[in-house]
Short mmCIF file of C-alpha atoms and ligand atoms in Angstrom, two decimals:
data_model
loop_
_atom_site.label_atom_id
_atom_site.label_comp_id
_atom_site.label_asym_id
_atom_site.label_seq_id
_atom_site.Cartn_x
_atom_site.Cartn_y
_atom_site.Cartn_z
CA UNK M 1 42.80 87.39 114.86
CA UNK M 2 42.75 88.96 111.42
CA UNK M 3 40.03 87.92 109.08
CA UNK M 4 40.38 88.29 105.38
CA UNK M 5 37.88 90.77 104.03
CA UNK M 6 36.87 89.70 100.59
CA UNK M 7 35.70 92.27 98.10
CA UNK M 8 36.04 95.24 100.36
CA UNK M 9 34.01 97.83 98.56
CA UNK M 10 35.01 101.43 98.66
CA UNK M 11 32.42 103.76 97.28
CA UNK M 12 32.90 107.39 96.53
CA UNK M 13 29.64 109.31 96.33
CA UNK M 14 27.84 106.16 95.34
CA UNK M 15 30.49 105.09 92.84
CA UNK M 16 32.50 101.95 93.44
CA UNK M 17 36.17 102.86 93.24
CA UNK M 18 37.73 99.77 94.74
CA UNK M 19 36.71 96.23 95.04
CA UNK M 20 39.71 94.41 96.31
CA UNK M 21 40.45 91.47 98.46
CA UNK M 22 42.44 92.55 101.49
CA UNK M 23 42.80 92.44 105.23
CA UNK M 24 42.41 95.95 106.48
CA UNK M 25 45.56 97.36 108.06
CA UNK M 26 45.61 100.95 109.24
CA UNK M 27 48.08 102.93 111.26
CA UNK M 28 47.92 105.85 113.64
CA UNK M 29 51.22 107.58 113.05
CA UNK M 30 51.59 110.53 115.39
CA UNK M 31 54.65 112.66 115.94
CA UNK M 32 54.19 113.15 119.67
CA UNK M 33 55.44 116.55 120.73
CA UNK M 34 52.80 117.42 123.34
CA UNK M 35 49.74 115.93 124.96
CA UNK M 36 47.21 114.03 122.77
CA UNK M 37 44.60 116.48 121.52
CA UNK M 38 41.05 116.06 120.38
CA UNK M 39 41.92 116.19 116.67
CA UNK M 40 44.45 113.37 116.98
CA UNK M 41 42.02 111.37 119.07
CA UNK M 42 39.45 111.58 116.27
CA UNK M 43 42.14 110.46 113.82
CA UNK M 44 43.03 107.50 116.03
CA UNK M 45 39.38 106.66 116.68
CA UNK M 46 38.39 106.45 113.00
CA UNK M 47 41.22 104.01 112.39
CA UNK M 48 40.32 101.97 115.44
CA UNK M 49 36.66 101.76 114.38
CA UNK M 50 37.56 100.93 110.79
CA UNK M 51 40.07 98.24 111.76
CA UNK M 52 37.72 96.66 114.30
CA UNK M 53 34.76 96.82 111.92
CA UNK M 54 36.72 94.82 109.34
CA UNK M 55 38.47 92.64 111.93
CA UNK M 56 41.74 93.98 110.60
CA UNK M 57 44.83 95.35 112.34
CA UNK M 58 45.27 98.68 114.07
CA UNK M 59 48.90 99.73 114.22
CA UNK M 60 50.64 102.44 116.21
CA UNK M 61 53.74 103.90 114.61
CA UNK M 62 55.68 106.70 116.20
CA UNK M 63 56.98 109.24 113.70
CA UNK M 64 59.84 110.70 115.67
CA UNK M 65 62.31 111.63 112.96
CA UNK M 66 62.22 115.24 114.12
CA UNK M 67 64.31 114.48 117.17
CA UNK M 68 64.35 118.04 118.41
CA UNK M 69 60.57 118.09 118.78
CA UNK M 70 59.89 114.48 119.79
CA UNK M 71 59.19 113.82 123.45
CA UNK M 72 59.14 110.37 125.06
CA UNK M 73 56.79 111.76 127.69
CA UNK M 74 54.35 112.83 124.99
CA UNK M 75 54.50 109.35 123.45
CA UNK M 76 53.58 107.87 126.82
CA UNK M 77 50.78 110.42 127.19
CA UNK M 78 49.40 109.34 123.81
CA UNK M 79 49.50 105.64 124.66
CA UNK M 80 48.05 106.23 128.11
CA UNK M 81 45.16 108.45 126.99
CA UNK M 82 44.35 106.24 124.01
CA UNK M 83 44.21 103.26 126.33
CA UNK M 84 41.99 105.23 128.70
CA UNK M 85 39.40 105.81 125.99
CA UNK M 86 39.65 102.17 124.95
CA UNK M 87 41.77 102.39 121.81
CA UNK M 88 44.39 99.65 121.86
CA UNK M 89 46.79 98.45 119.23
CA UNK M 90 47.61 95.12 117.64
CA UNK M 91 51.11 96.30 116.78
CA UNK M 92 53.17 99.18 118.10
CA UNK M 93 56.26 100.20 120.06
CA UNK M 94 54.63 99.21 123.34
CA UNK M 95 53.30 95.83 122.19
CA UNK M 96 55.75 94.81 119.45
CA UNK M 97 54.71 93.05 116.27
CA UNK M 98 56.01 91.49 113.06
CA UNK M 99 57.21 94.83 111.65
CA UNK M 100 59.14 96.04 114.71
CA UNK M 101 60.61 98.43 115.45
CA UNK M 102 57.64 100.83 115.34
CA UNK M 103 59.53 104.03 116.10
CA UNK M 104 60.96 105.64 113.01
CA UNK M 105 64.15 106.74 114.76
CA UNK M 106 64.80 103.06 115.55
CA UNK M 107 63.90 102.05 112.03
CA UNK M 108 66.43 104.57 110.78
CA UNK M 109 69.10 103.07 113.05
CA UNK M 110 68.21 99.65 111.63
CA UNK M 111 69.12 100.96 108.15
CA UNK M 112 65.64 100.56 106.68
CA UNK M 113 65.41 103.97 105.04
CA UNK M 114 69.03 103.91 103.85
CA UNK M 115 68.36 100.68 102.00
CA UNK M 116 65.28 102.04 100.27
CA UNK M 117 66.72 105.44 99.41
CA UNK M 118 69.68 103.71 97.75
CA UNK M 119 67.22 101.73 95.70
CA UNK M 120 65.31 104.90 94.84
CA UNK M 121 68.48 106.71 93.77
CA UNK M 122 69.45 103.74 91.63
CA UNK M 123 66.04 103.73 89.97
CA UNK M 124 66.59 107.40 89.15
CA UNK M 125 63.55 108.57 91.13
CA UNK M 126 65.61 110.57 93.60
CA UNK M 127 68.63 112.82 93.35
CA UNK M 128 71.07 114.60 95.59
CA UNK M 129 70.68 118.37 95.80
CA UNK M 130 73.51 120.51 97.17
CA UNK M 131 71.97 123.97 97.46
CA UNK M 132 72.96 125.88 100.57
CA UNK M 133 70.21 127.27 102.82
CA UNK M 134 71.02 130.75 101.47
CA UNK M 135 70.59 129.60 97.90
CA UNK M 136 67.21 128.11 98.78
CA UNK M 137 66.08 131.38 100.35
CA UNK M 138 67.19 133.23 97.24
CA UNK M 139 65.27 130.80 95.03
CA UNK M 140 62.14 131.30 97.07
CA UNK M 141 62.43 135.07 96.96
CA UNK M 142 62.96 135.01 93.23
CA UNK M 143 59.85 132.85 92.79
CA UNK M 144 57.78 135.14 94.97
CA UNK M 145 58.90 138.30 93.22
CA UNK M 146 58.24 136.76 89.82
CA UNK M 147 54.92 135.25 90.90
CA UNK M 148 56.07 131.73 90.14
CA UNK M 149 54.96 128.65 92.06
CA UNK M 150 57.05 128.54 95.20
CA UNK M 151 58.98 125.36 95.91
CA UNK M 152 61.83 123.25 94.64
CA UNK M 153 61.10 122.21 91.09
CA UNK M 154 64.57 121.04 90.20
CA UNK M 155 66.96 123.84 91.07
CA UNK M 156 70.49 123.24 89.84
CA UNK M 157 70.58 119.57 90.67
CA UNK M 158 67.64 117.67 89.28
CA UNK M 159 69.16 117.62 85.82
CA UNK M 160 72.83 117.96 86.78
CA UNK M 161 75.28 115.49 85.25
CA UNK M 162 76.06 112.59 87.62
CA UNK M 163 79.73 113.60 87.64
CA UNK M 164 78.79 117.06 88.94
CA UNK M 165 76.98 115.57 91.92
CA UNK M 166 79.83 113.16 92.55
CA UNK M 167 82.30 116.04 92.60
CA UNK M 168 80.17 118.02 95.03
CA UNK M 169 79.83 115.03 97.30
CA UNK M 170 83.54 114.33 97.17
CA UNK M 171 84.22 117.96 98.05
CA UNK M 172 82.20 117.36 101.23
CA UNK M 173 79.28 119.64 100.35
CA UNK M 174 76.20 118.90 102.46
CA UNK M 175 73.22 117.61 100.47
CA UNK M 176 69.65 116.46 100.79
CA UNK M 177 68.03 113.75 98.71
CA UNK M 178 64.94 114.83 96.81
CA UNK M 179 62.21 112.96 95.02
CA UNK M 180 62.23 113.34 91.25
CA UNK M 181 58.51 113.95 90.78
CA UNK M 182 57.62 113.16 87.15
CA UNK M 183 56.98 116.22 84.99
CA UNK M 184 54.36 116.85 82.38
CA UNK M 185 51.90 114.24 83.54
CA UNK M 186 48.70 114.11 85.57
CA UNK M 187 48.94 112.54 89.00
CA UNK M 188 45.59 111.35 90.33
CA UNK M 189 44.33 109.64 93.43
CA UNK M 190 40.95 108.12 94.16
CA UNK M 191 40.30 109.38 97.64
CA UNK M 192 37.76 107.23 99.44
CA UNK M 193 35.92 110.31 100.73
CA UNK M 194 36.52 112.91 98.06
CA UNK M 195 36.66 110.86 94.90
CA UNK M 196 39.16 111.53 92.14
CA UNK M 197 41.63 114.34 92.74
CA UNK M 198 44.08 115.29 90.00
CA UNK M 199 47.23 117.35 89.88
CA UNK M 200 49.30 118.61 87.01
CA UNK M 201 52.64 117.18 88.07
CA UNK M 202 54.38 120.41 87.04
CA UNK M 203 52.79 122.06 90.08
CA UNK M 204 54.11 119.40 92.46
CA UNK M 205 57.54 120.26 93.83
CA UNK M 206 60.32 117.78 94.55
CA UNK M 207 60.18 117.09 98.29
CA UNK M 208 63.19 116.35 100.46
CA UNK M 209 63.21 112.65 101.31
CA UNK M 210 66.45 112.52 103.29
CA UNK M 211 67.70 115.54 105.21
CA UNK M 212 71.31 116.70 105.31
CA UNK M 213 71.80 114.90 108.63
CA UNK M 214 70.67 111.62 107.10
CA UNK M 215 67.26 111.61 108.76
CA UNK M 216 64.31 110.72 106.52
CA UNK M 217 61.43 113.20 106.23
CA UNK M 218 57.80 112.31 106.76
CA UNK M 219 57.33 112.04 102.98
CA UNK M 220 59.81 109.20 102.72
CA UNK M 221 59.67 107.43 106.08
CA UNK M 222 55.89 107.28 106.26
CA UNK M 223 55.45 105.96 102.74
CA UNK M 224 58.23 103.36 103.01
CA UNK M 225 56.74 102.22 106.30
CA UNK M 226 53.20 102.18 104.97
CA UNK M 227 54.42 99.88 102.23
CA UNK M 228 56.56 97.64 104.43
CA UNK M 229 53.86 97.38 107.07
CA UNK M 230 51.24 96.43 104.50
CA UNK M 231 49.01 99.42 105.23
CA UNK M 232 45.87 99.14 103.14
CA UNK M 233 44.35 102.56 103.87
CA UNK M 234 46.23 105.76 104.52
CA UNK M 235 43.64 107.46 106.71
CA UNK M 236 44.83 110.88 107.73
CA UNK M 237 43.79 114.49 108.08
CA UNK M 238 42.85 116.52 105.02
CA UNK M 239 45.83 118.79 105.60
CA UNK M 240 47.84 116.04 103.89
CA UNK M 241 45.92 116.16 100.61
CA UNK M 242 48.50 118.42 99.00
CA UNK M 243 51.19 115.84 99.80
CA UNK M 244 49.18 113.01 98.27
CA UNK M 245 50.52 113.41 94.69
CA UNK M 246 54.08 113.13 96.00
CA UNK M 247 53.17 110.03 97.95
CA UNK M 248 51.23 108.47 95.10
CA UNK M 249 54.16 109.18 92.75
CA UNK M 250 56.54 107.58 95.23
CA UNK M 251 54.49 104.39 95.43
CA UNK M 252 54.24 104.29 91.64
CA UNK M 253 57.96 104.89 91.18
CA UNK M 254 58.82 101.96 93.43
CA UNK M 255 56.24 99.86 91.63
CA UNK M 256 54.40 99.30 94.90
CA UNK M 257 50.66 98.88 95.10
CA UNK M 258 49.19 102.11 96.44
CA UNK M 259 47.15 102.02 99.62
CA UNK M 260 43.74 103.69 99.44
CA UNK M 261 43.88 107.33 100.47
CA UNK M 262 41.25 108.45 102.96
CA UNK M 263 41.59 112.14 103.79
CA UNK M 264 39.39 112.82 106.79
CA UNK M 265 37.76 116.22 107.35
CA UNK M 266 39.28 118.68 109.79
CA UNK M 267 37.62 119.46 113.11
CA UNK M 268 36.50 123.01 113.75
CA UNK M 269 35.14 124.83 116.75
CA UNK M 270 31.53 125.98 116.83
CA UNK M 271 32.67 129.39 115.61
CA UNK M 272 33.92 127.75 112.40
CA UNK M 273 37.53 128.40 113.34
CA UNK M 274 40.31 125.89 113.84
CA UNK M 275 39.85 124.11 117.15
CA UNK M 276 41.80 126.01 119.77
CA UNK M 277 41.91 126.69 123.46
CA UNK M 278 39.29 129.43 123.01
CA UNK M 279 36.51 126.91 122.43
CA UNK M 280 37.44 124.93 125.54
CA UNK M 281 40.12 122.42 126.30
CA UNK M 282 41.82 120.77 123.38
CA UNK M 283 43.83 118.13 125.24
CA UNK M 284 42.25 114.75 125.88
CA UNK M 285 43.98 114.66 129.27
CA UNK M 286 42.07 117.81 130.26
CA UNK M 287 38.68 116.29 129.42
CA UNK M 288 39.68 113.23 131.40
CA UNK M 289 40.72 115.39 134.36
CA UNK M 290 37.52 117.42 134.14
CA UNK M 291 35.46 114.26 134.58
CA UNK M 292 34.38 113.30 131.08
CA UNK M 293 33.75 109.62 130.49
CA UNK M 294 35.59 107.76 127.73
CA UNK M 295 32.30 106.50 126.28
CA UNK M 296 30.95 110.05 125.93
CA UNK M 297 34.14 111.41 124.42
CA UNK M 298 34.34 108.53 121.91
CA UNK M 299 30.66 108.82 121.05
CA UNK M 300 30.85 112.55 120.37
CA UNK M 301 34.16 112.44 118.53
CA UNK M 302 33.10 109.56 116.29
CA UNK M 303 30.29 111.76 114.98
CA UNK M 304 32.61 114.57 113.91
CA UNK M 305 32.96 114.05 110.18
CA UNK M 306 31.23 110.68 110.13
CA UNK M 307 27.58 109.78 110.26
CA UNK M 308 25.96 106.40 110.82
CA UNK M 309 22.96 107.56 108.79
CA UNK M 310 19.58 108.37 110.26
CA UNK M 311 19.48 110.40 113.45
CA UNK M 312 21.30 108.05 115.79
CA UNK M 313 23.38 109.97 118.29
CA UNK M 314 23.93 107.93 121.44
CA UNK M 315 26.05 104.97 120.39
CA UNK M 316 28.18 102.60 122.43
CA UNK M 317 31.65 101.74 121.21
CA UNK M 318 30.33 98.37 120.04
CA UNK M 319 27.57 100.04 118.04
CA UNK M 320 30.10 102.47 116.57
CA UNK M 321 32.32 99.59 115.47
CA UNK M 322 29.40 97.83 113.85
CA UNK M 323 28.22 100.93 112.00
CA UNK M 324 31.54 102.49 111.01
CA UNK M 325 32.65 102.31 107.40
CA UNK M 326 34.07 104.57 104.73
CA UNK M 327 30.82 105.61 103.02
CA UNK M 328 29.68 107.41 106.19
CA UNK M 329 32.70 109.72 106.14
CA UNK M 330 32.00 113.26 105.04
CA UNK M 331 34.25 115.64 103.16
CA UNK M 332 33.11 118.80 104.94
CA UNK M 333 34.64 119.92 108.24
CA UNK M 334 33.16 118.50 111.42
CA UNK M 335 32.31 120.62 114.43
CA UNK M 336 33.41 119.95 117.97
CA UNK M 337 30.44 120.95 120.09
CA UNK M 338 31.31 121.21 123.77
CA UNK M 339 27.67 121.66 124.83
CA UNK M 340 26.79 118.45 123.09
CA UNK M 341 29.67 116.68 124.77
CA UNK M 342 28.39 117.85 128.15
CA UNK M 343 24.93 116.64 127.30
CA UNK M 344 26.24 113.23 126.20
CA UNK M 345 28.41 112.94 129.25
CA UNK M 346 25.40 113.71 131.46
CA UNK M 347 23.51 110.98 129.61
CA UNK M 348 26.23 108.40 130.22
CA UNK M 349 26.50 109.43 133.88
CA UNK M 350 22.76 108.94 134.37
CA UNK M 351 23.02 105.49 132.81
CA UNK M 352 25.62 104.29 135.30
CA UNK M 353 24.67 101.75 137.95
CA UNK M 354 25.40 103.04 141.50
CA UNK M 355 28.36 100.75 142.18
CA UNK M 356 29.94 101.59 138.82
CA UNK M 357 29.45 105.28 139.38
CA UNK M 358 31.10 105.10 142.79
CA UNK M 359 33.96 103.01 141.39
CA UNK M 360 34.48 105.45 138.50
CA UNK M 361 34.56 108.37 140.89
CA UNK M 362 37.05 106.63 143.15
CA UNK M 363 39.35 105.94 140.21
CA UNK M 364 38.86 109.48 138.90
CA UNK M 365 39.69 111.07 142.25
CA UNK M 366 42.77 108.88 142.70
CA UNK M 367 44.30 109.92 139.38
CA UNK M 368 47.09 112.46 139.86
CA UNK M 369 45.97 114.30 136.71
CA UNK M 370 42.66 115.29 138.33
CA UNK M 371 44.17 117.22 141.20
CA UNK M 372 46.86 118.72 138.97
CA UNK M 373 44.18 119.95 136.55
CA UNK M 374 42.15 121.79 139.17
CA UNK M 375 45.09 123.14 141.13
CA UNK M 376 47.10 124.35 138.17
CA UNK M 377 47.77 128.02 137.98
CA UNK M 378 45.56 129.98 135.62
CA UNK M 379 47.40 131.66 132.80
CA UNK M 380 45.58 134.94 133.13
CA UNK M 381 42.25 134.64 134.81
CA UNK M 382 42.20 134.63 138.62
CA UNK M 383 38.46 134.03 138.79
CA UNK M 384 38.92 130.92 136.69
CA UNK M 385 41.61 129.66 139.02
CA UNK M 386 39.42 130.37 142.05
CA UNK M 387 36.52 128.49 140.43
CA UNK M 388 38.71 125.46 139.81
CA UNK M 389 39.97 125.48 143.39
CA UNK M 390 36.40 125.37 144.59
CA UNK M 391 35.69 122.40 142.37
CA UNK M 392 38.70 120.63 143.84
CA UNK M 393 37.57 121.44 147.38
CA UNK M 394 34.21 119.85 146.61
CA UNK M 395 35.92 116.81 145.14
CA UNK M 396 38.14 116.47 148.21
CA UNK M 397 35.03 116.35 150.42
CA UNK M 398 33.52 113.74 148.14
CA UNK M 399 36.73 111.69 148.33
CA UNK M 400 36.49 111.69 152.12
CA UNK M 401 32.79 110.82 151.91
CA UNK M 402 33.48 107.89 149.59
CA UNK M 403 36.14 106.62 151.94
CA UNK M 404 34.26 107.03 155.17
CA UNK M 405 30.72 105.97 154.54
CA UNK M 406 29.87 104.11 151.39
CA UNK M 407 26.14 104.19 152.23
CA UNK M 408 25.84 107.97 152.52
CA UNK M 409 28.06 108.47 149.47
CA UNK M 410 25.97 106.09 147.37
CA UNK M 411 22.79 107.94 148.34
CA UNK M 412 24.35 111.34 147.73
CA UNK M 413 25.57 110.31 144.29
CA UNK M 414 22.20 108.85 143.35
CA UNK M 415 20.49 112.11 144.35
CA UNK M 416 22.77 114.19 142.11
CA UNK M 417 23.24 111.74 139.26
CA UNK M 418 20.40 113.21 137.22
CA UNK M 419 21.71 116.74 137.47
CA UNK M 420 25.44 116.74 136.89
CA UNK M 421 27.18 116.62 133.53
CA UNK M 422 30.70 115.62 134.53
CA UNK M 423 32.31 113.58 137.29
CA UNK M 424 33.92 116.76 138.60
CA UNK M 425 30.51 118.36 139.13
CA UNK M 426 29.71 115.70 141.72
CA UNK M 427 32.18 117.47 144.00
CA UNK M 428 30.32 120.72 144.49
CA UNK M 429 26.96 119.01 144.18
CA UNK M 430 27.58 116.56 147.01
CA UNK M 431 30.21 118.22 149.21
CA UNK M 432 27.69 119.38 151.82
CA UNK M 433 26.72 115.79 152.54
CA UNK M 434 30.18 115.01 153.83
CA UNK M 435 31.39 118.24 155.37
CA UNK M 436 30.98 118.49 159.15
CA UNK M 437 30.09 122.12 158.80
CA UNK M 438 29.07 122.91 155.25
CA UNK M 439 29.64 126.58 154.45
CA UNK M 440 26.47 128.66 154.89
CA UNK M 441 25.50 130.89 151.99
CA UNK M 442 25.04 134.35 153.55
CA UNK M 443 22.13 135.29 151.30
CA UNK M 444 20.32 132.05 152.07
CA UNK M 445 20.77 132.60 155.81
CA UNK M 446 19.54 136.17 155.50
CA UNK M 447 16.49 135.16 153.53
CA UNK M 448 15.37 132.02 155.37
CA UNK M 449 16.89 131.81 158.83
CA UNK M 450 16.05 135.31 160.07
CA UNK M 451 12.29 134.88 159.87
CA UNK M 452 10.48 135.00 163.24
CA UNK M 453 9.09 131.45 163.11
CA UNK M 454 12.43 129.82 162.40
CA UNK M 455 14.02 129.44 165.90
CA UNK M 456 11.04 127.42 167.13
CA UNK M 457 10.97 125.38 163.94
CA UNK M 458 14.66 124.49 164.19
CA UNK M 459 14.38 123.68 167.90
CA UNK M 460 11.48 121.35 167.15
CA UNK M 461 13.34 119.37 164.52
CA UNK M 462 16.49 119.33 166.62
CA UNK M 463 14.56 117.72 169.47
CA UNK M 464 12.89 115.34 167.01
CA UNK M 465 16.12 114.14 165.45
CA UNK M 466 18.06 113.85 168.68
CA UNK M 467 18.17 110.31 169.94
CA UNK M 468 16.78 108.72 166.76
CA UNK M 469 18.92 106.05 165.15
CA UNK M 470 17.63 106.14 161.58
CA UNK M 471 14.86 107.80 159.61
CA UNK M 472 13.19 106.68 156.42
CA UNK M 473 12.23 109.10 153.64
CA UNK M 474 8.56 108.54 154.61
CA UNK M 475 9.19 109.32 158.29
CA UNK M 476 10.94 112.56 157.35
CA UNK M 477 8.09 113.55 155.04
CA UNK M 478 5.50 112.78 157.73
CA UNK M 479 7.41 114.87 160.27
CA UNK M 480 7.61 117.90 157.95
CA UNK M 481 3.99 117.67 156.87
CA UNK M 482 2.83 117.05 160.45
CA UNK M 483 4.67 120.10 161.73
CA UNK M 484 3.28 122.36 158.96
CA UNK M 485 -0.23 121.17 159.72
CA UNK M 486 0.10 121.68 163.45
CA UNK M 487 1.28 125.24 162.81
CA UNK M 488 -1.72 125.83 160.53
CA UNK M 489 0.51 126.47 157.49
CA UNK M 490 -1.15 126.11 154.12
CA UNK M 491 2.08 125.54 152.26
CA UNK M 492 5.22 123.58 153.11
CA UNK M 493 7.57 126.38 151.98
CA UNK M 494 8.05 128.08 155.35
CA UNK M 495 9.16 124.71 156.80
CA UNK M 496 11.04 123.26 153.84
CA UNK M 497 13.21 126.25 152.92
CA UNK M 498 14.64 127.06 156.37
CA UNK M 499 15.29 123.34 156.97
CA UNK M 500 17.12 123.01 153.69
CA UNK M 501 19.32 126.03 154.44
CA UNK M 502 19.99 124.71 157.94
CA UNK M 503 20.97 121.27 156.65
CA UNK M 504 22.90 122.19 153.50
CA UNK M 505 23.84 125.86 153.74
CA UNK M 506 22.13 126.43 150.36
CA UNK M 507 18.74 127.09 148.85
CA UNK M 508 18.91 124.50 146.07
CA UNK M 509 19.62 120.81 146.19
CA UNK M 510 17.96 117.43 146.08
CA UNK M 511 14.47 116.72 147.49
CA UNK M 512 14.34 117.56 151.20
CA UNK M 513 12.87 114.28 152.49
CA UNK M 514 15.47 112.12 150.67
CA UNK M 515 18.13 114.50 151.85
CA UNK M 516 17.04 114.32 155.51
CA UNK M 517 16.86 110.54 155.40
CA UNK M 518 20.27 110.25 153.77
CA UNK M 519 21.94 112.58 156.25
CA UNK M 520 20.49 110.63 159.15
CA UNK M 521 19.49 111.90 162.60
CA UNK M 522 22.96 112.51 164.07
CA UNK M 523 24.21 114.68 161.18
CA UNK M 524 20.87 116.44 161.03
CA UNK M 525 20.97 117.22 164.74
CA UNK M 526 24.49 118.67 164.54
CA UNK M 527 23.54 120.91 161.62
CA UNK M 528 20.29 122.03 163.19
CA UNK M 529 22.12 122.92 166.39
CA UNK M 530 24.53 125.05 164.40
CA UNK M 531 21.65 126.72 162.53
CA UNK M 532 19.89 127.55 165.78
CA UNK M 533 22.91 129.74 166.50
CA UNK M 534 22.77 131.35 163.05
CA UNK M 535 19.02 131.99 163.32
CA UNK M 536 19.28 133.98 166.51
N1 LIG U 1 53.24 112.03 111.61
C1 LIG U 1 52.16 112.62 110.88
C2 LIG U 1 51.39 113.55 111.80
O1 LIG U 1 51.55 113.46 113.00
C3 LIG U 1 51.26 111.52 110.37
C4 LIG U 1 50.32 111.88 109.30
C5 LIG U 1 49.75 110.61 108.70
O2 LIG U 1 48.84 110.03 109.31
O3 LIG U 1 50.22 110.17 107.66
O4 LIG U 1 50.65 114.39 111.36
#
């Protein structure tokens, strides 16, 4: 499966910073506490594209050392939604692999971190620190008041005599284990996107590696695992840049070869602010429930912070894999543009062959998440809740239509395919095809069915449709044009508009002749009969 990539070249702004022989191995290492959100999806997608581009390995590792926040349900949500968009893993808790287990809590139970922290203590790169929480608060306050860098730069324990620490431990004092970050040196990384970044090590505080309860922190567990799992590129969000000197120092202290750091740009909303609920949904599950297609979501998200060069925008997952590499990654924040996502989704919907579209809709309607999304209670906005209920009503009609008559449903979908942007919009757009008595818009009735010529018009078409077995688009067109001519009408409007309202309850919709043909004579007759009543 894995090919060796010889001379993998990593360029930073045109400069070659690495030319090494390696098989790419990357990991998505979430700490699942809630549902997968768009930012994490982008993180996972970049790694997927990079691993697949280089025919390397994509690994899922669950960072669940914060047991109070970890949720098994959230982990399942991650795996499920990643699978839905088409991101799968070569190694991970759900598929196993040579470095199992892939959950850090299980790795802790297996003694992995204990073994390496012992080694680190022995090497002198870590030390036990016995400050109480109150003492730490005091230290912080002192630093703030005196305008000193805030953090743990040694406290009482970094340079304490070994016997002092032994005494404290023997006395049963709780302690954490901290990293002894070297002092008085420059720590530098060559980030694949940002180039060389340097820190004066005196500004880098000594992070906790093992907490008082024996659990490793992210700083320790992630780096030990990245080493043991042979991770070649630590691709992660730019919010981790400030931790990079600690991590680089840790790799150096162990004498391990450092992976290449790739700090990916953050995602912002169109307003330039951190992506939040205000700019639309942030959970992948919500986009899925709202009828976005995986190919559209992947396409849009891949272009946030990465560019294939040129002005290519619509790209299939295969094209993304072929084009994706580190030089296309940008240091500046990427923007999540919901309008663009809608546009892309509309594009992918239009591209779908009829049978695939119907199959996708069936699967979409059968998913429990879809109904739950539209019928959930609004937090504050009643109008919003009402709107969503209406969408669900439309979708329920479509579900019945898809079940009852594949032929009508296929025609209805084809007629709306060019107009809708999401699968959910098919509901409202097509509901009138399948409802026995589609709701009549009062304004439309008032405007078009109360005109003096309408009762005769409706009666004519009712008589025409009654007893027919099927009608082609051409036959319907001929009937409408023939009637207008016979009545001496110069324009089709006075015939077309009342008929449309009678048949659909609305003033806008697909072309009338296609619509009439698709509905068929029996449905048409029933609706015209009802409209005759309304027109009186
Ligand atoms: N568990 C970390 C997070 O969820 C992983 C960061 C990383 O990729 O190293 O943010």
